[in-house]
Amino acid sequence: MLRLTTTTALVMLSTTAMAEVPRVLTDIAPIHSLVAQVMGDLGAPDLLVPAGGDAHHMALRPSDARLLDQAQVVVWVGESLTPWLDEPLRTLAPTAATLTLQEVAGWTPRMYPDADDHTGHEGHEDHADHDDHADHDDHTNHDHDHDHEHDHAGDDHTGHDDHAGHAHTGLDPHAWIDPVAAKVWVGAIRDTLTATDPDNAATYAANAAGTMQRLDTLTDQLTTTLAGVPAGSWLAPHDAFGYFEDRFTVPSAGAVADSEAVAPGAAGLSDLRERVSGGNVSCVLFEVNTADDLARTLTDGTTAKTAAISVAGAGLEPGPALYATLLTSIADTLVDCTAS
Ligand SMILES: [Zn+2]
């Protein structure tokens, strides 16, 4: 009897202690990693999109609905990345404290080109060709004006008609691959957790400070690692690396698939093939855990190499360490694959 009572008391104690830390739900593995670092030993956040899952296009499973229902705090990039999550968030987690990272102030969003420009990949190509993007830093509000600074006259890329149903416009949501933006988001994560769980404010503050310091170190390391990568020497698997390219001045020659990871049509492919056989592109990347056929087709008969890369942590173990591992692996892959 005594043993049972002791056990019951212990269970009650631990339940009470646990209840103080909110149940936190995150969208993708890199965001999960940042939140896990801020929570530290207090607890682990839940992850909605499995590492390697297609964040742009996912159907909510019953288990996901349960996670949303149980969440007291939700941290997600926003509907630019996961449009399918917008409505379930409002209907299944109406009372959760929701932090929408794309709406956080203090970082510099980049915009995809306007729809009427019809420049999905070409916008990226221009990006690679222009070295001076200092002008972008002037646009604190980042309206669409800078997209029109580039001359798209003469573009004749009918391949994009294949994507008629997809919006290539608006905010580029893949900002977590810029550790400087991630650092701003960590501050917002700390504030949201603290507002929901003020008792642990000091722990969240200390953990966030440590995370920010690690992000500074990571930024310095990656800057050194990437210093020798030639401009325009690689093709991204999908149009998701713009923030990384801007931060570390490693412009790509474009992307194989578009901003929502939709594969190119025949015209788009032949355009990419021309770019690779032209000789400047020495590396064609494909997504980790996906087929490399397209990359092989593009590099066949050329000296260009192929390699696997992930923007959202495919193949990595979710957790506090994932974020730095992911960015370091992107940088190392770029260096290896573009080296002659
Ligand atoms: Zn993406």
Short mmCIF file of C-alpha atoms and ligand atoms in Angstrom, two decimals:
data_model
loop_
_atom_site.label_atom_id
_atom_site.label_comp_id
_atom_site.label_asym_id
_atom_site.label_seq_id
_atom_site.Cartn_x
_atom_site.Cartn_y
_atom_site.Cartn_z
CA MET A 1 0.00 0.00 0.00
CA LEU A 2 2.76 2.35 0.97
CA ARG A 3 4.57 1.70 -2.30
CA LEU A 4 1.46 2.47 -4.30
CA THR A 5 0.90 5.70 -2.41
CA THR A 6 4.49 6.79 -2.98
CA THR A 7 4.25 6.01 -6.69
CA THR A 8 0.97 7.90 -7.00
CA ALA A 9 2.47 10.88 -5.21
CA LEU A 10 5.48 10.84 -7.53
CA VAL A 11 3.29 10.63 -10.62
CA MET A 12 1.20 13.54 -9.37
CA LEU A 13 4.32 15.56 -8.62
CA SER A 14 5.82 15.02 -12.04
CA THR A 15 2.47 15.74 -13.73
CA THR A 16 2.26 19.04 -11.90
CA ALA A 17 5.81 19.93 -12.88
CA MET A 18 5.23 18.99 -16.52
CA ALA A 19 2.05 21.00 -16.74
CA GLU A 20 3.98 24.23 -16.28
CA VAL A 21 5.79 23.84 -19.57
CA PRO A 22 3.45 24.34 -22.53
CA ARG A 23 3.03 21.72 -25.26
CA VAL A 24 4.69 23.29 -28.29
CA LEU A 25 4.07 22.31 -31.92
CA THR A 26 6.43 23.29 -34.76
CA ASP A 27 6.05 22.96 -38.54
CA ILE A 28 9.38 21.79 -40.05
CA ALA A 29 12.57 20.22 -38.67
CA PRO A 30 14.83 23.35 -38.77
CA ILE A 31 12.23 25.39 -36.85
CA HIS A 32 11.73 22.44 -34.48
CA SER A 33 15.49 22.53 -33.88
CA LEU A 34 15.51 26.26 -33.03
CA VAL A 35 12.55 25.86 -30.65
CA ALA A 36 14.15 22.77 -29.06
CA GLN A 37 17.28 24.83 -28.33
CA VAL A 38 15.24 27.57 -26.65
CA MET A 39 13.25 25.03 -24.59
CA GLY A 40 16.39 23.14 -23.63
CA ASP A 41 15.86 20.75 -20.72
CA LEU A 42 12.34 22.05 -20.09
CA GLY A 43 10.86 19.83 -22.80
CA ALA A 44 10.83 18.93 -26.47
CA PRO A 45 8.53 20.45 -29.08
CA ASP A 46 6.41 18.31 -31.41
CA LEU A 47 7.14 18.24 -35.15
CA LEU A 48 4.32 18.35 -37.72
CA VAL A 49 6.14 17.89 -41.05
CA PRO A 50 8.54 14.94 -40.79
CA ALA A 51 12.14 15.75 -41.77
CA GLY A 52 12.18 15.15 -45.52
CA GLY A 53 8.42 15.61 -45.91
CA ASP A 54 7.17 18.00 -48.58
CA ALA A 55 6.30 21.06 -46.55
CA HIS A 56 4.71 22.83 -49.53
CA HIS A 57 2.18 20.10 -50.21
CA MET A 58 1.04 17.98 -47.30
CA ALA A 59 -2.28 16.50 -46.28
CA LEU A 60 -3.14 16.63 -42.61
CA ARG A 61 -3.26 13.15 -41.05
CA PRO A 62 -5.47 12.32 -38.04
CA SER A 63 -2.34 12.20 -35.84
CA ASP A 64 -1.46 15.74 -37.01
CA ALA A 65 -4.94 16.95 -36.10
CA ARG A 66 -4.36 15.57 -32.60
CA LEU A 67 -1.05 17.41 -32.30
CA LEU A 68 -2.75 20.65 -33.31
CA ASP A 69 -5.56 20.04 -30.85
CA GLN A 70 -3.10 19.48 -27.98
CA ALA A 71 -0.78 22.37 -28.77
CA GLN A 72 -0.67 25.34 -26.42
CA VAL A 73 2.00 27.08 -28.51
CA VAL A 74 2.42 26.77 -32.28
CA VAL A 75 5.56 28.02 -34.06
CA TRP A 76 5.39 27.94 -37.86
CA VAL A 77 6.98 29.81 -40.76
CA GLY A 78 3.59 30.78 -42.17
CA GLU A 79 1.20 30.13 -45.01
CA SER A 80 3.78 31.03 -47.69
CA LEU A 81 5.49 27.73 -46.84
CA THR A 82 2.56 25.58 -45.70
CA PRO A 83 -0.69 27.00 -47.15
CA TRP A 84 -2.50 23.76 -46.23
CA LEU A 85 -1.88 24.45 -42.53
CA ASP A 86 -3.56 27.84 -42.37
CA GLU A 87 -7.14 26.64 -41.91
CA PRO A 88 -6.43 23.64 -39.61
CA LEU A 89 -4.48 26.01 -37.36
CA ARG A 90 -7.50 28.24 -36.94
CA THR A 91 -10.04 25.46 -36.53
CA LEU A 92 -8.01 22.89 -34.53
CA ALA A 93 -5.78 25.15 -32.42
CA PRO A 94 -7.86 28.31 -32.00
CA THR A 95 -6.63 29.05 -28.48
CA ALA A 96 -2.94 28.19 -28.98
CA ALA A 97 -0.42 31.04 -28.82
CA THR A 98 0.64 31.11 -32.48
CA LEU A 99 3.97 32.55 -33.61
CA THR A 100 4.04 33.12 -37.38
CA LEU A 101 7.73 33.58 -38.11
CA GLN A 102 7.29 35.16 -41.56
CA GLU A 103 5.46 38.02 -39.82
CA VAL A 104 8.16 38.66 -37.21
CA ALA A 105 9.78 42.10 -37.50
CA GLY A 106 13.52 42.65 -37.76
CA TRP A 107 14.63 40.35 -40.60
CA THR A 108 14.76 41.05 -44.33
CA PRO A 109 12.33 38.98 -46.40
CA ARG A 110 13.05 38.33 -50.05
CA MET A 111 10.27 38.24 -52.61
CA TYR A 112 9.79 35.96 -55.57
CA PRO A 113 9.33 37.84 -58.85
CA ASP A 114 5.87 39.06 -59.83
CA ALA A 115 3.53 36.73 -61.65
CA ASP A 116 3.21 39.01 -64.68
CA ASP A 117 6.97 38.95 -65.11
CA HIS A 118 6.72 35.19 -65.40
CA THR A 119 10.27 34.80 -64.27
CA GLY A 120 10.36 31.90 -61.83
CA HIS A 121 13.84 30.63 -62.61
CA GLU A 122 15.02 33.54 -64.69
CA GLY A 123 14.76 35.83 -61.70
CA HIS A 124 17.24 33.58 -60.03
CA GLU A 125 19.52 33.58 -63.03
CA ASP A 126 19.58 37.37 -63.00
CA HIS A 127 20.38 37.15 -59.37
CA ALA A 128 23.46 35.09 -60.15
CA ASP A 129 24.55 37.45 -62.88
CA HIS A 130 24.39 40.58 -60.79
CA ASP A 131 27.04 40.89 -58.18
CA ASP A 132 25.86 44.04 -56.50
CA HIS A 133 22.77 43.31 -54.52
CA ALA A 134 23.48 45.96 -51.98
CA ASP A 135 20.36 47.71 -53.30
CA HIS A 136 18.25 44.98 -51.71
CA ASP A 137 19.44 46.00 -48.31
CA ASP A 138 17.93 49.41 -48.82
CA HIS A 139 14.46 47.97 -49.08
CA THR A 140 13.45 47.55 -45.50
CA ASN A 141 9.87 46.87 -46.50
CA HIS A 142 10.84 44.92 -49.56
CA ASP A 143 8.04 45.84 -51.89
CA HIS A 144 8.06 44.38 -55.36
CA ASP A 145 9.89 47.29 -56.94
CA HIS A 146 13.31 45.70 -56.97
CA ASP A 147 12.07 42.84 -59.08
CA HIS A 148 11.44 45.29 -61.87
CA GLU A 149 14.98 46.61 -61.78
CA HIS A 150 16.05 43.57 -63.74
CA ASP A 151 15.44 43.53 -67.46
CA HIS A 152 13.41 40.52 -68.41
CA ALA A 153 12.88 41.60 -72.02
CA GLY A 154 13.61 38.80 -74.40
CA ASP A 155 12.74 36.07 -71.95
CA ASP A 156 11.05 33.34 -73.86
CA HIS A 157 10.58 30.52 -71.46
CA THR A 158 7.34 28.86 -72.36
CA GLY A 159 8.20 26.03 -69.99
CA HIS A 160 6.71 28.10 -67.24
CA ASP A 161 3.27 27.71 -68.73
CA ASP A 162 3.43 24.21 -67.33
CA HIS A 163 3.12 25.76 -63.91
CA ALA A 164 0.08 27.86 -64.68
CA GLY A 165 -1.70 26.67 -61.55
CA HIS A 166 1.10 27.63 -59.18
CA ALA A 167 1.89 31.00 -57.69
CA HIS A 168 5.56 31.90 -58.01
CA THR A 169 4.92 35.20 -56.35
CA GLY A 170 5.13 36.65 -52.92
CA LEU A 171 7.38 35.99 -50.00
CA ASP A 172 10.15 33.38 -50.28
CA PRO A 173 9.41 31.40 -47.10
CA HIS A 174 12.73 29.45 -46.93
CA ALA A 175 14.36 32.04 -44.67
CA TRP A 176 15.55 29.62 -41.97
CA ILE A 177 18.61 28.83 -44.08
CA ASP A 178 19.84 32.33 -43.28
CA PRO A 179 21.24 32.01 -39.72
CA VAL A 180 20.97 35.79 -39.32
CA ALA A 181 17.20 35.63 -39.91
CA ALA A 182 17.05 32.55 -37.67
CA LYS A 183 18.65 34.57 -34.89
CA VAL A 184 15.84 37.14 -35.08
CA TRP A 185 13.30 34.32 -35.03
CA VAL A 186 14.93 32.82 -31.92
CA GLY A 187 14.20 36.09 -30.10
CA ALA A 188 10.54 35.84 -31.12
CA ILE A 189 10.41 32.17 -30.05
CA ARG A 190 11.81 33.14 -26.62
CA ASP A 191 9.22 35.91 -26.25
CA THR A 192 6.29 33.66 -27.22
CA LEU A 193 7.37 30.88 -24.84
CA THR A 194 7.92 33.39 -22.05
CA ALA A 195 4.48 34.96 -22.53
CA THR A 196 2.84 31.52 -22.25
CA ASP A 197 5.10 30.22 -19.49
CA PRO A 198 6.45 33.21 -17.48
CA ASP A 199 7.68 30.96 -14.64
CA ASN A 200 10.47 29.72 -16.89
CA ALA A 201 11.36 33.12 -18.35
CA ALA A 202 14.96 33.01 -17.09
CA THR A 203 15.58 29.59 -18.66
CA TYR A 204 14.13 30.64 -22.02
CA ALA A 205 16.25 33.81 -21.94
CA ALA A 206 19.47 31.93 -21.15
CA ASN A 207 18.78 29.22 -23.73
CA ALA A 208 17.90 31.80 -26.41
CA ALA A 209 21.09 33.75 -25.70
CA GLY A 210 23.12 30.56 -26.09
CA THR A 211 21.32 29.72 -29.33
CA MET A 212 21.99 33.19 -30.74
CA GLN A 213 25.65 32.89 -29.86
CA ARG A 214 25.87 29.53 -31.64
CA LEU A 215 24.15 31.06 -34.69
CA ASP A 216 26.76 33.86 -34.78
CA THR A 217 29.56 31.29 -34.65
CA LEU A 218 27.87 29.22 -37.36
CA THR A 219 27.51 32.30 -39.60
CA ASP A 220 31.24 33.00 -39.27
CA GLN A 221 32.18 29.37 -39.95
CA LEU A 222 29.97 29.14 -43.04
CA THR A 223 31.30 32.43 -44.40
CA THR A 224 34.81 30.97 -44.23
CA THR A 225 33.77 27.58 -45.63
CA LEU A 226 31.95 29.08 -48.61
CA ALA A 227 34.48 31.75 -49.54
CA GLY A 228 35.83 29.85 -52.57
CA VAL A 229 32.55 28.76 -54.22
CA PRO A 230 32.41 30.37 -57.70
CA ALA A 231 29.31 32.47 -58.49
CA GLY A 232 26.77 30.76 -60.73
CA SER A 233 28.48 27.37 -60.50
CA TRP A 234 25.56 25.32 -59.16
CA LEU A 235 21.91 24.55 -59.72
CA ALA A 236 19.66 24.25 -56.65
CA PRO A 237 17.16 21.36 -56.48
CA HIS A 238 14.30 23.81 -56.04
CA ASP A 239 14.09 27.57 -55.76
CA ALA A 240 14.64 27.56 -52.01
CA PHE A 241 18.22 28.69 -51.38
CA GLY A 242 17.93 32.41 -52.11
CA TYR A 243 18.53 33.49 -48.51
CA PHE A 244 21.60 31.29 -48.26
CA GLU A 245 22.90 32.61 -51.60
CA ASP A 246 22.43 36.22 -50.47
CA ARG A 247 23.85 35.76 -46.97
CA PHE A 248 27.03 33.97 -48.04
CA THR A 249 27.38 35.48 -51.54
CA VAL A 250 27.21 32.10 -53.27
CA PRO A 251 24.72 32.81 -56.09
CA SER A 252 23.39 29.74 -57.91
CA ALA A 253 22.80 29.54 -61.66
CA GLY A 254 19.11 28.88 -60.92
CA ALA A 255 17.03 25.99 -59.70
CA VAL A 256 15.85 22.74 -61.28
CA ALA A 257 12.36 22.84 -59.74
CA ASP A 258 10.40 25.97 -58.86
CA SER A 259 9.78 27.69 -55.54
CA GLU A 260 7.19 25.09 -54.56
CA ALA A 261 9.34 22.18 -55.69
CA VAL A 262 7.33 21.56 -58.88
CA ALA A 263 9.56 19.92 -61.53
CA PRO A 264 10.25 21.73 -64.81
CA GLY A 265 8.51 20.92 -68.09
CA ALA A 266 10.28 20.02 -71.34
CA ALA A 267 11.18 23.61 -72.26
CA GLY A 268 12.46 24.35 -68.77
CA LEU A 269 14.59 21.21 -68.87
CA SER A 270 16.20 22.03 -72.19
CA ASP A 271 16.95 25.53 -70.90
CA LEU A 272 18.66 24.05 -67.82
CA ARG A 273 20.50 21.53 -69.96
CA GLU A 274 21.89 24.41 -72.07
CA ARG A 275 23.11 26.16 -68.95
CA VAL A 276 24.93 23.06 -67.72
CA SER A 277 26.49 22.18 -71.08
CA GLY A 278 27.55 25.83 -71.41
CA GLY A 279 30.26 24.93 -68.91
CA ASN A 280 29.76 27.42 -66.07
CA VAL A 281 27.60 25.10 -63.98
CA SER A 282 29.80 22.45 -62.39
CA CYS A 283 27.29 21.09 -59.88
CA VAL A 284 23.63 20.05 -60.18
CA LEU A 285 21.99 19.29 -56.85
CA PHE A 286 19.00 17.09 -56.10
CA GLU A 287 16.97 16.72 -52.90
CA VAL A 288 18.15 14.22 -50.30
CA ASN A 289 16.04 11.02 -50.42
CA THR A 290 14.69 11.70 -53.92
CA ALA A 291 15.61 10.27 -57.31
CA ASP A 292 18.65 11.79 -59.00
CA ASP A 293 17.40 11.12 -62.56
CA LEU A 294 16.85 14.77 -63.39
CA ALA A 295 20.29 15.80 -62.12
CA ARG A 296 21.86 12.92 -64.08
CA THR A 297 19.97 13.87 -67.25
CA LEU A 298 21.22 17.44 -66.90
CA THR A 299 24.85 16.50 -66.31
CA ASP A 300 25.11 13.52 -68.67
CA GLY A 301 28.00 13.99 -71.09
CA THR A 302 29.36 17.00 -69.17
CA THR A 303 32.00 17.31 -66.45
CA ALA A 304 29.41 18.67 -63.99
CA LYS A 305 28.86 16.70 -60.79
CA THR A 306 25.69 15.84 -58.92
CA ALA A 307 25.12 15.76 -55.17
CA ALA A 308 22.23 15.52 -52.71
CA ILE A 309 21.24 18.50 -50.59
CA SER A 310 18.30 19.34 -48.33
CA VAL A 311 16.82 22.69 -47.38
CA ALA A 312 14.61 21.36 -44.57
CA GLY A 313 16.64 18.60 -42.95
CA ALA A 314 15.72 15.45 -44.88
CA GLY A 315 17.76 12.51 -43.60
CA LEU A 316 18.73 14.25 -40.37
CA GLU A 317 17.64 13.39 -36.84
CA PRO A 318 15.25 16.09 -35.53
CA GLY A 319 16.51 17.85 -32.41
CA PRO A 320 18.56 20.78 -31.12
CA ALA A 321 21.62 19.84 -33.19
CA LEU A 322 19.79 19.54 -36.52
CA TYR A 323 19.93 23.23 -37.40
CA ALA A 324 23.72 23.60 -37.40
CA THR A 325 24.18 20.15 -38.95
CA LEU A 326 21.81 21.09 -41.79
CA LEU A 327 23.53 24.38 -42.66
CA THR A 328 27.00 22.93 -42.33
CA SER A 329 26.04 20.05 -44.60
CA ILE A 330 24.60 22.45 -47.23
CA ALA A 331 27.86 24.42 -47.18
CA ASP A 332 30.14 21.34 -47.30
CA THR A 333 28.11 19.83 -50.16
CA LEU A 334 28.33 23.07 -52.15
CA VAL A 335 32.09 23.28 -51.66
CA ASP A 336 32.71 19.63 -52.64
CA CYS A 337 30.32 19.60 -55.58
CA THR A 338 31.53 22.88 -57.17
CA ALA A 339 35.23 22.10 -56.69
CA SER A 340 36.98 21.21 -59.94
ZN ZN B 1 10.61 24.75 -50.60
#
